[in-house]
Amino acid sequence: MRLQHLVDGRWRDGAGAAYTDVNPARPSRSVAAGTEASAEDAVAAVAAARRAAPGWSGTPYHERAAVLVRAAALVEAAAERWGAELAAEEGKTRPEGVGEVRRAAEILRYCAGEADREAGEVYASPRRGERILVTRRPVGVVLVVTPFNFPIAIPAWKIAPALVHGNTVVWKPASTVPLLAVRLASALHDAGLPPGVLNLVVAGGRTGGALVHHPGVDAVTFTGSTAVGRAIAASCAARGVPVQAEMGGKNAAVVLADADLDLAAEQVLLGAFRSTGQKCTATSRLVVERAVADEFVAEIARRADALVVGDPLVDGVQMGPLVSAAAAEAVGAGVTAAVRQGARPRTTREHLPGGDLAEGFFAPPAVLELDSTDPVIWREELFGPVLAVVRAADPATAFALAADSAYGLAAAVFTTDLGAALDAVDTLDVGVLHVNSETAGADPHVPFGGAKHSGYGPKEQGRASREFFTHTTTVYLRGR
């Protein structure tokens, strides 16, 4: 497929360098190709969004919502096809890809429901004959910067609330997953968005940086690394531009001695290795109470060794490749460094798919046991199928080990003791806490985002999203 950019309601080629979107399982095969957006294309996209802003913000909520409903129908109807394209482009399995496309449709529908929810508030006034109203207005032109790992779901949960609340959007997706970006933008365009309301520019980091600094951008929502997110926040703070950033994670699962160990093993395995570990909410740390550690760690290692790794489009494959050669090299280097620092591999598989998959960006699932939390792999995000394990003498120690992190995105606790679960709620400073389920997972009707180094600004999803995509006006209304 030839990839183009959407600017001011028209699909057009970029004026930047040529690029090819490759299949990470079979890098010699291209998925799509095109030319990147140039700085001039980015400027044109912002200008189009600014021109479209007054008309779109003045469009009634229900008319804006109707566009999202129509787009949701288009997305859902294409779920099987787009899910396969997602698997070929990003590397997660076909069932995961199809599920993600369907989740995007669900998000669009949920956000469309804003038209039927309260649009403001009324307060009593201490003065006779007066009412106090709190109304909401869109912030203006929103720059949306999205990552590779959820190429349609994360964009949907940023773009849909931005649009329904009356903002216009300039969207820069990760350059490794442009095809799914074009698919989502096409659905919204075909659903009837006016020209300039949504603009898609596929480009590298330099053009993305120019967009962040553009004076026509009123707000920035970003998902990616903590380093980049903080740099964006610092740059925007100097200009008074609000930022919403969902950043890194180093998420822990805590398995206590009283847990249902079979359930815990199933869920920890999914959290660590589904999507090849390429999720900010992935389980990358495991704390096991010592009384059950021998049994549990052996079981997790056995299940990881049994995972079927291969082409994500093939039925029965449970884990696909990493998104790029650089990602595969970084994961391999991280595992090597951890072993050098004293980590003990508990998984035994070293082989990768062969044949026509030998060139793919694969990494075997790895379980590494640590004698202390000193190795770098316990603290730094690796973003791959690697699980670091430590043992704890008791629940209090286990929670302390899980909490000992600069990040605070997600955590999971496995226990049948209600008191222990409540202790986890009080002890673990994270944005998302799961009890007896994996660390990953985000429903569209509840807030999502992290604490500490994992998040900045208002949360995403649910009613929380309007705190970023709107601002309030307090109106003192008095009759004669």
XYZ file of C-alpha atoms in Angstrom:
480
model
C 0.000 0.000 0.000
C 1.202 3.505 -0.773
C 1.011 5.611 2.357
C -0.066 9.247 2.275
C -0.732 12.013 4.770
C -4.063 13.632 5.549
C -3.843 17.434 5.577
C -6.849 19.745 5.382
C -9.132 16.927 4.285
C -6.931 15.770 1.389
C -4.671 12.764 1.069
C -1.263 13.718 -0.288
C 2.300 12.501 -0.576
C 4.845 13.887 1.843
C 7.714 16.090 0.753
C 10.222 14.255 2.955
C 12.389 11.181 2.503
C 11.117 7.878 1.152
C 10.511 5.129 3.699
C 9.387 1.508 3.770
C 7.220 -0.109 6.430
C 8.535 -3.678 6.896
C 7.122 -6.849 8.401
C 9.166 -7.472 11.597
C 8.717 -11.243 11.273
C 9.956 -11.159 7.664
C 11.872 -7.891 7.231
C 12.555 -8.535 3.552
C 8.825 -8.081 2.930
C 7.359 -4.594 2.932
C 3.907 -3.853 4.287
C 3.623 -0.365 2.839
C 5.754 2.488 1.545
C 5.598 6.225 1.103
C 7.407 9.484 1.715
C 7.666 11.127 5.125
C 6.049 14.428 5.927
C 8.400 17.363 5.794
C 8.540 20.338 8.138
C 6.456 22.237 5.580
C 3.819 19.478 5.631
C 3.688 19.698 9.416
C 3.236 23.470 9.298
C 0.421 23.028 6.780
C -1.262 20.492 9.075
C -1.221 22.897 12.029
C -2.526 25.726 9.862
C -5.380 23.517 8.643
C -6.261 22.548 12.199
C -6.352 26.202 13.261
C -8.631 27.154 10.370
C -10.988 24.301 11.181
C -11.095 24.941 14.936
C -13.872 27.588 15.140
C -16.294 25.637 12.978
C -15.690 22.329 14.734
C -15.912 23.749 18.250
C -19.187 25.391 17.244
C -20.637 22.119 15.964
C -23.151 20.637 18.426
C -21.922 17.772 20.598
C -24.330 15.293 19.051
C -23.153 16.064 15.523
C -19.538 15.594 16.578
C -20.485 12.359 18.329
C -22.293 11.072 15.244
C -19.013 11.170 13.311
C -17.388 8.958 15.944
C -20.306 6.507 15.829
C -20.032 6.199 12.050
C -16.253 5.791 12.303
C -16.678 3.072 14.933
C -18.875 1.099 12.533
C -16.248 1.370 9.793
C -13.473 0.277 12.148
C -15.422 -2.676 13.502
C -16.397 -3.863 10.032
C -12.713 -3.929 9.043
C -11.457 -5.571 12.258
C -10.363 -8.879 10.751
C -8.501 -7.296 7.849
C -6.953 -4.452 9.801
C -6.062 -6.817 12.656
C -4.047 -8.935 10.234
C -2.353 -5.796 8.905
C -1.568 -4.754 12.469
C 0.046 -8.134 13.132
C 2.096 -7.877 9.954
C 3.187 -4.315 10.701
C 3.758 -4.335 14.484
C 4.366 -8.004 15.367
C 1.629 -8.911 17.867
C -0.421 -11.992 17.044
C -3.417 -11.838 14.739
C -5.964 -12.418 17.567
C -4.362 -9.591 19.537
C -4.420 -7.373 16.465
C -8.083 -8.046 15.751
C -8.900 -7.473 19.404
C -7.089 -4.143 19.383
C -8.992 -2.921 16.319
C -12.262 -3.847 17.984
C -11.165 -2.038 21.129
C -10.594 1.090 19.019
C -14.204 0.882 17.816
C -15.355 0.477 21.431
C -13.396 3.578 22.447
C -14.922 5.634 19.637
C -18.410 4.626 20.747
C -17.718 5.358 24.399
C -16.412 8.825 23.590
C -19.410 9.492 21.359
C -21.501 8.993 24.486
C -20.131 12.285 25.846
C -22.926 13.947 23.887
C -25.441 12.366 26.293
C -23.545 13.157 29.497
C -23.620 16.363 31.487
C -21.878 19.225 29.711
C -21.409 21.463 32.736
C -22.450 22.119 36.298
C -24.764 24.465 38.173
C -23.926 25.774 41.644
C -25.960 27.763 44.113
C -24.869 31.347 44.630
C -24.699 33.092 48.017
C -26.358 36.098 46.324
C -30.066 36.327 45.591
C -31.135 36.155 41.953
C -27.892 34.591 40.763
C -26.757 31.153 39.576
C -23.196 29.975 39.031
C -22.578 27.853 35.955
C -19.399 25.938 35.099
C -19.144 25.314 31.366
C -16.477 23.535 29.354
C -14.706 24.625 26.204
C -12.209 22.844 23.926
C -8.545 23.745 24.379
C -7.982 24.257 20.623
C -5.432 22.503 18.404
C -4.143 19.303 20.017
C -0.942 17.564 18.930
C -1.315 13.803 19.376
C 1.934 11.788 19.482
C 1.445 8.010 19.687
C 3.732 4.953 20.036
C 4.140 1.823 17.952
C 2.891 -0.804 20.399
C -0.853 -0.081 20.201
C -1.048 1.540 16.771
C -4.828 1.984 16.692
C -6.105 1.693 20.291
C -3.897 4.381 21.861
C -4.559 6.843 19.015
C -8.284 6.170 19.388
C -8.280 6.913 23.101
C -6.527 10.226 22.497
C -8.153 11.384 19.264
C -11.751 10.423 20.070
C -12.079 12.526 23.252
C -10.185 15.383 21.631
C -12.648 15.441 18.744
C -15.873 14.931 20.665
C -14.992 17.802 22.997
C -14.548 20.098 19.999
C -10.780 20.200 19.471
C -8.975 19.833 16.169
C -6.057 17.416 15.905
C -2.641 17.060 14.332
C -1.552 13.433 14.752
C 2.009 12.163 14.504
C 2.087 8.365 14.916
C 5.208 6.270 15.399
C 6.901 5.973 12.024
C 7.187 2.171 12.424
C 3.385 1.692 12.251
C 2.039 4.107 9.627
C -0.408 1.694 7.993
C -2.757 1.421 10.975
C -2.546 5.193 11.387
C -3.778 5.644 7.835
C -6.569 3.135 8.489
C -7.886 4.997 11.541
C -7.555 8.412 9.931
C -9.382 7.079 6.860
C -12.270 5.803 8.984
C -12.683 9.183 10.679
C -12.334 11.047 7.384
C -14.834 8.778 5.630
C -17.230 9.142 8.573
C -17.616 12.807 7.735
C -15.018 14.867 9.602
C -14.785 18.329 8.036
C -11.475 19.228 6.354
C -8.709 20.135 8.771
C -10.340 18.705 11.896
C -7.997 15.695 11.845
C -4.601 15.903 10.167
C -2.203 12.937 9.930
C 1.514 13.423 9.353
C 3.895 10.450 9.369
C 7.431 11.595 10.074
C 10.503 11.100 12.196
C 11.513 12.707 15.445
C 12.806 15.952 13.943
C 9.435 16.831 12.428
C 7.750 15.704 15.633
C 9.948 18.100 17.569
C 8.999 20.926 15.238
C 5.326 20.194 15.894
C 5.848 20.242 19.670
C 7.433 23.697 19.379
C 4.908 25.066 16.888
C 3.159 28.179 18.272
C -0.127 27.050 16.708
C -0.345 23.983 18.967
C -2.441 24.552 22.105
C -1.918 21.205 23.895
C 0.140 18.019 23.488
C -0.865 14.475 24.422
C 1.981 11.952 24.265
C 2.625 8.278 24.959
C 6.202 7.013 24.927
C 9.386 6.958 26.946
C 9.834 8.923 30.151
C 12.862 10.745 28.746
C 11.004 12.021 25.688
C 7.852 12.776 27.652
C 9.723 14.893 30.154
C 11.549 16.739 27.388
C 8.197 17.550 25.759
C 6.745 18.663 29.095
C 9.735 20.922 29.778
C 9.555 22.496 26.333
C 5.813 23.091 26.538
C 5.981 24.445 30.090
C 8.189 27.283 28.876
C 5.347 28.319 26.529
C 2.478 27.578 28.894
C 1.200 24.681 26.755
C -0.463 21.863 28.734
C 0.882 18.320 28.322
C -0.644 14.939 29.019
C 2.054 12.240 29.036
C 1.768 8.504 29.617
C 5.343 7.298 29.923
C 7.427 4.327 31.017
C 6.693 1.498 33.397
C 8.515 -1.220 35.289
C 5.501 -3.063 36.545
C 5.606 -5.656 39.302
C 3.423 -8.660 40.010
C 3.406 -9.863 43.622
C 2.527 -13.509 44.266
C 1.826 -14.288 47.917
C 1.938 -17.752 49.447
C -1.843 -18.017 49.765
C -2.490 -17.194 46.073
C -4.169 -19.454 43.550
C -0.859 -20.375 41.943
C -2.327 -21.746 38.722
C -4.283 -18.529 38.129
C -1.237 -16.460 39.070
C 1.015 -18.368 36.670
C -1.459 -17.919 33.819
C -1.847 -14.199 34.440
C 1.826 -13.415 35.055
C 2.719 -15.233 31.838
C 0.187 -13.154 29.885
C 1.355 -9.951 31.501
C 5.012 -10.618 30.763
C 4.929 -12.137 27.286
C 1.718 -11.205 25.480
C 2.458 -8.578 22.805
C 6.090 -9.740 23.126
C 6.362 -7.679 26.298
C 6.073 -4.467 24.279
C 3.564 -2.757 26.550
C 4.080 0.012 29.072
C 1.818 -2.054 31.340
C 3.687 -5.343 30.794
C 4.769 -7.370 33.815
C 8.544 -6.986 33.844
C 9.162 -7.655 37.566
C 7.926 -10.557 39.691
C 8.088 -10.749 43.484
C 7.263 -14.196 44.915
C 6.841 -15.033 48.564
C 9.603 -17.444 49.503
C 7.314 -20.223 50.739
C 6.041 -20.889 47.191
C 8.929 -19.479 45.138
C 10.564 -22.749 44.078
C 7.320 -24.135 42.724
C 6.065 -20.923 41.163
C 9.252 -19.766 39.448
C 9.785 -23.242 37.981
C 6.232 -23.210 36.620
C 6.562 -19.766 35.074
C 9.839 -20.784 33.414
C 8.260 -24.004 32.105
C 5.324 -22.122 30.604
C 7.591 -19.478 29.074
C 9.745 -22.165 27.463
C 6.592 -23.718 25.986
C 5.360 -20.534 24.289
C 5.087 -20.856 20.511
C 7.173 -18.062 18.955
C 6.864 -17.294 15.268
C 4.985 -15.505 12.505
C 2.130 -13.682 14.266
C -0.192 -14.323 11.323
C 0.056 -18.111 11.759
C -2.634 -19.808 13.837
C -1.324 -21.118 17.144
C 1.578 -18.688 17.454
C 1.556 -17.153 20.919
C 4.331 -14.586 20.633
C 5.586 -12.690 17.595
C 8.684 -10.604 16.923
C 9.780 -7.306 18.368
C 8.954 -4.280 16.266
C 12.439 -3.582 14.889
C 16.004 -4.780 14.692
C 17.035 -2.090 17.170
C 14.438 -3.315 19.654
C 15.620 -6.927 19.319
C 19.241 -5.883 19.777
C 18.383 -3.829 22.870
C 16.534 -6.745 24.487
C 19.389 -9.135 23.743
C 21.915 -6.693 25.169
C 19.773 -6.171 28.269
C 19.569 -9.896 28.987
C 23.313 -10.309 28.461
C 24.048 -7.426 30.827
C 21.711 -8.851 33.476
C 23.413 -12.237 33.372
C 26.785 -10.526 33.647
C 25.463 -8.740 36.755
C 24.462 -12.012 38.379
C 20.992 -12.847 37.040
C 20.328 -16.582 36.636
C 18.340 -17.659 33.556
C 15.461 -19.937 34.537
C 14.266 -20.431 30.962
C 16.320 -22.695 28.735
C 15.304 -21.784 25.208
C 17.869 -19.892 23.187
C 16.801 -20.831 19.683
C 14.735 -18.500 17.528
C 12.511 -19.309 14.542
C 14.483 -20.533 11.565
C 13.826 -20.891 7.849
C 12.335 -17.791 6.249
C 11.850 -16.320 9.734
C 15.555 -16.410 10.572
C 15.910 -12.753 9.606
C 13.014 -11.672 11.824
C 13.344 -9.483 14.908
C 12.696 -12.264 17.410
C 13.764 -12.691 21.029
C 13.034 -15.773 23.146
C 10.918 -15.297 26.283
C 13.272 -15.058 29.238
C 12.813 -15.495 32.994
C 15.784 -14.252 35.029
C 16.075 -14.766 38.784
C 17.963 -12.175 40.814
C 19.570 -12.486 44.253
C 19.116 -8.748 44.836
C 17.535 -5.728 43.192
C 20.928 -4.308 42.214
C 20.992 -5.440 38.548
C 19.892 -2.749 36.121
C 17.194 -5.008 34.706
C 15.222 -4.646 37.948
C 14.949 -0.884 37.557
C 15.144 0.071 33.885
C 12.461 -0.593 31.289
C 13.609 -3.079 28.634
C 10.350 -3.285 26.633
C 10.598 -6.900 25.607
C 9.745 -10.468 26.678
C 11.911 -10.516 29.799
C 10.732 -11.136 33.373
C 13.033 -10.419 36.343
C 12.241 -12.351 39.543
C 13.123 -11.846 43.217
C 11.994 -13.686 46.348
C 10.502 -12.100 49.464
C 10.346 -13.430 53.016
C 6.820 -12.154 53.732
C 4.019 -9.993 52.250
C 5.328 -6.741 53.749
C 8.742 -7.313 52.174
C 7.113 -8.288 48.888
C 5.130 -5.053 48.731
C 8.220 -3.025 49.638
C 10.184 -4.627 46.798
C 7.363 -3.996 44.333
C 7.081 -0.365 45.448
C 10.826 0.242 45.142
C 10.722 1.784 41.668
C 10.885 5.201 40.087
C 7.923 4.167 37.958
C 4.314 3.842 39.038
C 2.157 2.757 36.138
C 0.682 -0.630 37.032
C 1.006 -3.498 39.488
C -0.681 -6.831 40.171
C -1.170 -8.715 43.431
C -2.164 -12.361 43.677
C -3.701 -13.358 46.980
C -6.857 -14.840 48.491
C -6.486 -12.665 51.599
C -8.676 -9.555 51.488
C -6.510 -7.876 54.084
C -3.400 -8.373 51.942
C -5.224 -6.955 48.916
C -6.195 -3.860 50.914
C -2.597 -3.516 52.114
C -1.533 -3.479 48.464
C -4.008 -0.685 47.721
C -2.500 1.358 50.549
C 1.141 0.522 49.797
C 1.604 0.491 46.031
C 1.688 3.964 44.468
C 0.545 3.135 40.951
C -2.046 4.416 38.533
C -3.551 0.962 37.874
C -3.672 -1.914 40.371
C -4.930 -5.397 39.519
C -5.855 -7.964 42.152
C -5.654 -11.526 40.793
C -5.232 -10.424 37.170
C -2.289 -9.355 35.005
C -0.806 -5.864 35.081
C -1.964 -5.007 31.563
C -5.482 -3.903 30.784
C -7.327 -0.598 30.430
C -11.086 -0.224 30.030
C -12.269 2.880 28.155
C -14.716 4.087 30.836
C -12.217 4.424 33.726
C -9.090 6.582 34.166
C -5.771 5.279 32.866
C -2.309 6.624 33.594
C 0.612 6.348 35.955
C 2.138 7.863 39.071
C 5.730 8.940 39.715
C 7.891 8.799 36.556
C 5.142 7.017 34.608
C 2.707 9.872 34.167
C 2.407 13.616 33.792
C -0.745 15.685 33.631
C -4.389 14.539 33.681
C -5.243 10.863 33.236
C -6.511 9.379 29.988
C -9.804 7.619 29.212
C -13.148 7.704 30.970
C -14.486 11.019 32.229
C -10.913 11.898 33.248
C -10.024 12.675 29.640
C -12.169 15.809 29.557
C -9.914 17.361 32.229
C -7.226 17.615 29.561
C -9.231 18.204 26.399
C -11.398 20.965 27.865
C -11.022 23.922 30.183
C -13.719 25.401 32.367
C -15.388 28.799 32.388
C -17.147 29.786 35.606
C -20.160 31.928 34.779
C -21.893 34.155 37.326
C -25.394 34.552 35.924
C -27.721 37.167 37.399
C -31.038 38.334 36.109
C -32.290 41.859 36.479
